[in-house]
Structure formats: structure tokens, C-alpha cells
Amino acid sequence: AQSVAQPEDQVNVAEGNPLTVKCTYSVSGNPYLFWYVQYPNRGLQFLLKYITGDNLVKGSYGFEAEFNKSQTSFHLKKPSALVSDSALYFCAVRDSRNYGQNFVFGPGTRLSVLP
Amino acid sequence: DGGITQSPKYLFRKEGQNVTLSCEQNLNHDAMYWYRQDPGQGLRLIYYSQIVNDFQKGDIAEGYSVSREKKESFPLTVTSAQKNPTAFYLCASSILRTDSGNTIYFGEGSWLTVV
């Protein structure tokens, strides 16, 4: 079975500081990993994904994520946070062995960037 | 513009009434999905469809129905059997290929409120 954990409900960071939003996963095979962002009353927007290859993945709006197979983690990072990054962030996983299998989403982490 | 269109954005339902949420995509995606999101919470899968005229129940299908008569359309009906329908509903779609990770893309969502 697949599962995703986002251990922090809320992350607070000062503007200009680096930010990290944590995600750990569990799948039977190799994972496909995704990050999405949701602004109030909006749908989820795709930020980045890890399929294979380089463990450091770069995505939209200056975000990046690092795949760590040994720690089964896929933490989202940004070197310098903006107030406009304040939103709800979701991590998702799918088992690469079954392309028809559905995603499993984490519970979400609310990021607040303080001016 | 290419994308996923959900309508209406806001919908009010009276007790005992069925309502239908529309979802249309022009991305030529194979699979379509409906998720429910309660305020401040994560996503729960209601129904999904990987091919026309076929669909599968997700985790919380009771009180909901869907159809997939066309590739681009996947309407969701919230029936009177759904006792607590007030929520934010998200439609999504993806291709189905073995090598691409099959990123899910979301519409802007629809708010349903029981009055």
C-alpha cells in the first residue's frame, strides 16, 4: 500500500529565509513523487515531480525538492521565502510499477511566510 | 486555453435535492478524477475514470454518482443520499502512460453548500 506523511501541519518562516516542507512516503516499488500548492479557494497547482534521475528536482516559482531513497523522503525547499509563498502544500506519491494506479496525497502543510 | 473547467464555482443545495457539478477538459487526457476537500483538510478521492464509459469508486463514493460518456467530460452528481455534502470539490485529469509519471492537473474547484 502507498502512503504519504507530512509531519508538520504548519510551517512558519520569515521572508527571505530558506524554507523546508517535509514529506515522507511508503510504496512497494519505486516512487513517483509530486508537490502541489493550493491558494485559498483555488485548485491545486503542480510544482514539481521526481520520476527518475537526478535526486534534486527543480520546479516552478523557485522551488526544488530532494529525493532521498534511503530516508524515503521528498522534502520541498526554497532558498529564500516570499510572503506570496504562503499557501497549503501537498505531497503525493504513486507507485511506478502501475501507471494506472491512483495518487495518494498527504494531508497538507500550511506554510506561512511572515514579512 | 487548454485546461480543466469546473462549473459552477459556487452552488447551493437544498435538503433532499440532487445537484450536478460539471467538469470539462480539453487536454486530451485519458483519466479524470473527482476529489472532495473539507475546509483545511486534505483530498479524498470520490470517483475516477480511466476510459470512456468506465469509472471506479474511490474512497468516499457513497452518495455520489458520475458518468463518462465523452473523453472530455466527467460530471459529478451529489445525491440526496450524501448527508454532509458541504465541501470544496476538485476535478482533475491526467494522461496514462508508463514513463511520464502521469501528473494530475486540477480544475479551480467548486464550492457546494447545503442550505
Coordinates of C-alpha atoms in Angstrom, one line a residue:
Chain A
A1 CA 0.0 0.0 0.0
Q2 CA 1.1 3.6 -0.7
S3 CA 1.1 6.3 2.0
V4 CA 2.4 9.8 2.4
A5 CA 3.1 11.7 5.6
Q6 CA 3.6 15.4 6.0
P7 CA 4.7 15.6 9.7
E8 CA 4.1 19.3 10.1
D9 CA 0.6 20.8 9.9
Q10 CA 2.0 24.3 9.9
V11 CA 5.4 25.8 9.0
N12 CA 6.3 29.4 9.8
V13 CA 9.2 31.2 8.2
A14 CA 10.4 34.8 7.9
E15 CA 10.5 36.3 4.5
G16 CA 13.9 35.9 2.9
N17 CA 14.8 32.9 5.0
P18 CA 15.1 29.4 3.5
L19 CA 12.0 27.1 3.8
T20 CA 11.6 23.4 4.0
V21 CA 8.3 21.5 3.9
K22 CA 8.8 17.8 4.8
C23 CA 7.3 14.7 3.1
T24 CA 8.0 11.0 3.7
Y25 CA 6.4 8.2 1.7
S26 CA 5.9 4.5 1.5
V27 CA 5.4 2.5 -1.7
S28 CA 6.2 -1.1 -2.6
G29 CA 8.1 -0.3 -5.8
N30 CA 9.9 2.8 -7.0
P31 CA 8.1 6.0 -6.3
Y32 CA 6.9 8.8 -8.5
L33 CA 6.7 11.9 -6.2
F34 CA 4.9 15.2 -6.6
W35 CA 4.4 18.5 -4.9
Y36 CA 1.4 20.7 -5.3
V37 CA 0.4 24.1 -3.9
Q38 CA -3.0 25.4 -3.2
Y39 CA -4.0 29.0 -2.7
P40 CA -7.3 29.9 -0.9
N41 CA -10.4 28.9 -2.9
R42 CA -8.3 27.6 -5.8
G43 CA -7.4 24.2 -7.2
L44 CA -4.1 22.5 -6.7
Q45 CA -1.2 23.7 -8.9
F46 CA 1.6 21.4 -9.9
L47 CA 5.0 22.5 -8.7
L48 CA 7.4 19.6 -9.5
K49 CA 7.9 15.9 -9.7
Y50 CA 10.5 13.2 -9.3
I51 CA 10.4 10.3 -11.8
T52 CA 13.9 9.2 -12.1
G53 CA 17.4 10.6 -12.5
D54 CA 18.9 13.5 -10.5
N55 CA 17.8 13.4 -6.9
L56 CA 17.4 17.2 -6.9
V57 CA 14.4 18.4 -8.8
K58 CA 13.7 22.0 -9.7
G59 CA 10.2 23.3 -10.3
S60 CA 8.1 26.3 -10.6
Y61 CA 8.5 29.6 -8.6
G62 CA 12.0 28.8 -7.4
F63 CA 11.0 25.6 -5.5
E64 CA 13.1 22.5 -5.5
A65 CA 12.8 19.1 -3.8
E66 CA 15.3 16.5 -2.9
F67 CA 14.6 12.8 -3.3
N68 CA 16.3 10.6 -0.6
K69 CA 15.6 7.0 -1.2
S70 CA 17.3 5.7 2.0
Q71 CA 15.2 8.1 4.1
T72 CA 12.1 7.7 1.9
S73 CA 11.8 11.5 1.9
F74 CA 11.0 14.2 -0.7
H75 CA 11.3 17.5 1.1
L76 CA 10.3 20.7 -0.6
K77 CA 12.7 23.6 -0.4
K78 CA 13.2 27.2 -1.4
P79 CA 16.3 29.2 -0.7
S80 CA 14.5 32.5 0.0
A81 CA 10.9 32.6 1.0
L82 CA 8.4 35.2 -0.2
V83 CA 5.2 36.3 1.5
S84 CA 3.4 35.2 -1.6
D85 CA 4.6 31.6 -1.0
S86 CA 2.1 31.4 1.9
A87 CA -0.3 28.6 0.9
L88 CA -1.2 24.9 1.5
Y89 CA 1.3 22.4 0.2
F90 CA 0.6 18.8 -0.7
C91 CA 2.9 16.0 -1.3
A92 CA 1.7 13.0 -3.4
V93 CA 3.1 9.6 -4.4
R94 CA 2.4 6.9 -6.9
D95 CA 4.0 3.5 -7.4
S96 CA 5.9 3.5 -10.7
R97 CA 5.1 -0.2 -11.3
N98 CA 1.4 0.6 -12.0
Y99 CA 0.8 3.6 -14.3
G100 CA -2.9 3.2 -13.8
Q101 CA -2.7 3.4 -10.1
N102 CA -4.1 6.5 -8.3
F103 CA -2.1 9.1 -6.4
V104 CA -2.0 9.1 -2.7
F105 CA -1.9 12.7 -1.3
G106 CA -0.5 13.7 2.1
P107 CA -2.7 15.7 4.5
G108 CA -1.1 19.0 3.6
T109 CA 1.2 21.5 5.3
R110 CA 0.2 25.2 5.7
L111 CA 3.1 27.5 5.0
S112 CA 3.1 31.0 6.5
V113 CA 5.8 33.4 5.4
L114 CA 5.9 36.3 7.7
P115 CA 7.0 39.8 6.5
Chain B
D1 CA -6.7 28.0 -23.5
G2 CA -6.1 24.4 -22.5
G3 CA -7.2 23.3 -19.1
I4 CA -9.8 21.9 -16.9
T5 CA -13.0 23.9 -16.4
Q6 CA -15.3 23.3 -13.5
S7 CA -18.7 24.9 -13.1
P8 CA -20.4 26.4 -11.2
K9 CA -17.8 27.9 -8.8
Y10 CA -20.5 28.2 -6.1
L11 CA -23.6 26.0 -5.7
F12 CA -26.2 25.9 -3.0
R13 CA -28.2 22.7 -2.5
K14 CA -31.5 22.3 -0.6
E15 CA -32.1 19.3 1.6
G16 CA -33.2 16.3 -0.5
Q17 CA -32.1 17.8 -3.7
N18 CA -29.6 16.3 -6.3
V19 CA -27.1 18.6 -7.8
T20 CA -24.6 18.1 -10.6
L21 CA -21.1 19.6 -10.9
S22 CA -19.6 20.0 -14.3
C23 CA -16.1 19.2 -15.3
E24 CA -14.7 19.6 -18.8
Q25 CA -11.1 19.2 -20.0
N26 CA -9.5 19.9 -23.4
L27 CA -6.1 18.4 -22.6
N28 CA -7.0 15.1 -24.3
H29 CA -6.3 13.4 -21.0
D30 CA -7.3 9.7 -20.6
A31 CA -8.1 9.8 -16.9
M32 CA -10.4 12.0 -14.9
Y33 CA -10.9 12.3 -11.1
W34 CA -13.2 13.8 -8.5
Y35 CA -11.9 14.7 -5.1
R36 CA -13.6 16.2 -2.1
Q37 CA -11.8 18.6 0.2
D38 CA -13.2 19.7 3.6
P39 CA -12.0 23.1 4.9
G40 CA -8.4 23.0 6.0
Q41 CA -8.1 19.3 5.2
G42 CA -6.6 17.0 2.6
L43 CA -8.1 15.4 -0.5
R44 CA -10.3 12.4 -0.6
L45 CA -11.0 10.5 -3.9
I46 CA -14.7 10.1 -4.8
Y47 CA -14.6 8.6 -8.2
Y48 CA -12.2 8.2 -11.1
S49 CA -12.4 7.1 -14.7
Q50 CA -9.6 5.9 -17.0
I51 CA -11.6 5.4 -20.1
V52 CA -14.9 6.4 -21.6
N53 CA -17.9 4.6 -20.3
D54 CA -16.0 3.2 -17.3
F55 CA -15.4 4.5 -13.9
Q56 CA -14.4 3.3 -10.4
K57 CA -15.3 4.2 -6.9
G58 CA -12.8 5.9 -4.8
D59 CA -12.6 6.1 -1.0
I60 CA -15.8 8.0 -0.4
A61 CA -18.2 7.2 -3.3
E62 CA -21.4 6.8 -1.2
G63 CA -23.9 9.4 -2.0
Y64 CA -22.2 10.4 -5.3
S65 CA -22.6 9.3 -8.9
V66 CA -20.7 10.0 -12.1
S67 CA -20.8 9.4 -15.8
R68 CA -18.1 9.4 -18.6
E69 CA -19.9 9.5 -21.9
K70 CA -17.2 11.6 -23.5
K71 CA -13.5 11.7 -23.0
E72 CA -13.5 15.4 -22.2
S73 CA -16.4 15.4 -19.7
F74 CA -16.8 13.8 -16.2
P75 CA -19.8 15.3 -14.3
L76 CA -20.4 14.6 -10.6
T77 CA -23.9 14.3 -9.1
V78 CA -24.2 14.8 -5.4
T79 CA -27.4 12.9 -4.5
S80 CA -29.7 13.4 -1.5
A81 CA -28.1 10.3 0.0
Q82 CA -25.0 12.3 0.7
K83 CA -25.7 13.5 4.2
N84 CA -22.9 16.0 4.6
P85 CA -22.2 17.4 1.1
T86 CA -20.9 20.8 2.1
A87 CA -17.3 20.8 0.8
F88 CA -14.9 22.0 -1.9
Y89 CA -15.0 19.7 -4.9
L90 CA -12.0 19.3 -7.2
C91 CA -11.9 17.8 -10.6
A92 CA -8.6 16.6 -12.1
S93 CA -7.2 14.8 -15.1
S94 CA -4.1 13.0 -16.3
I95 CA -2.7 11.1 -19.2
L96 CA -2.0 7.4 -18.6
R97 CA 1.5 6.4 -19.8
T98 CA 4.1 4.3 -18.2
D99 CA 7.0 6.6 -18.5
S100 CA 5.8 10.1 -17.6
G101 CA 4.7 9.9 -14.0
N102 CA 1.2 10.9 -15.2
T103 CA 1.0 14.2 -13.4
I104 CA -2.5 15.1 -12.3
Y105 CA -3.8 18.6 -13.2
F106 CA -6.6 20.2 -11.3
G107 CA -9.5 22.5 -12.1
E108 CA -10.3 25.6 -10.0
G109 CA -12.8 23.8 -7.8
S110 CA -16.5 24.1 -6.9
W111 CA -17.9 25.0 -3.5
L112 CA -21.1 23.2 -2.6
T113 CA -23.1 24.4 0.4
V114 CA -26.3 22.9 1.8
V115 CA -28.9 25.5 2.7

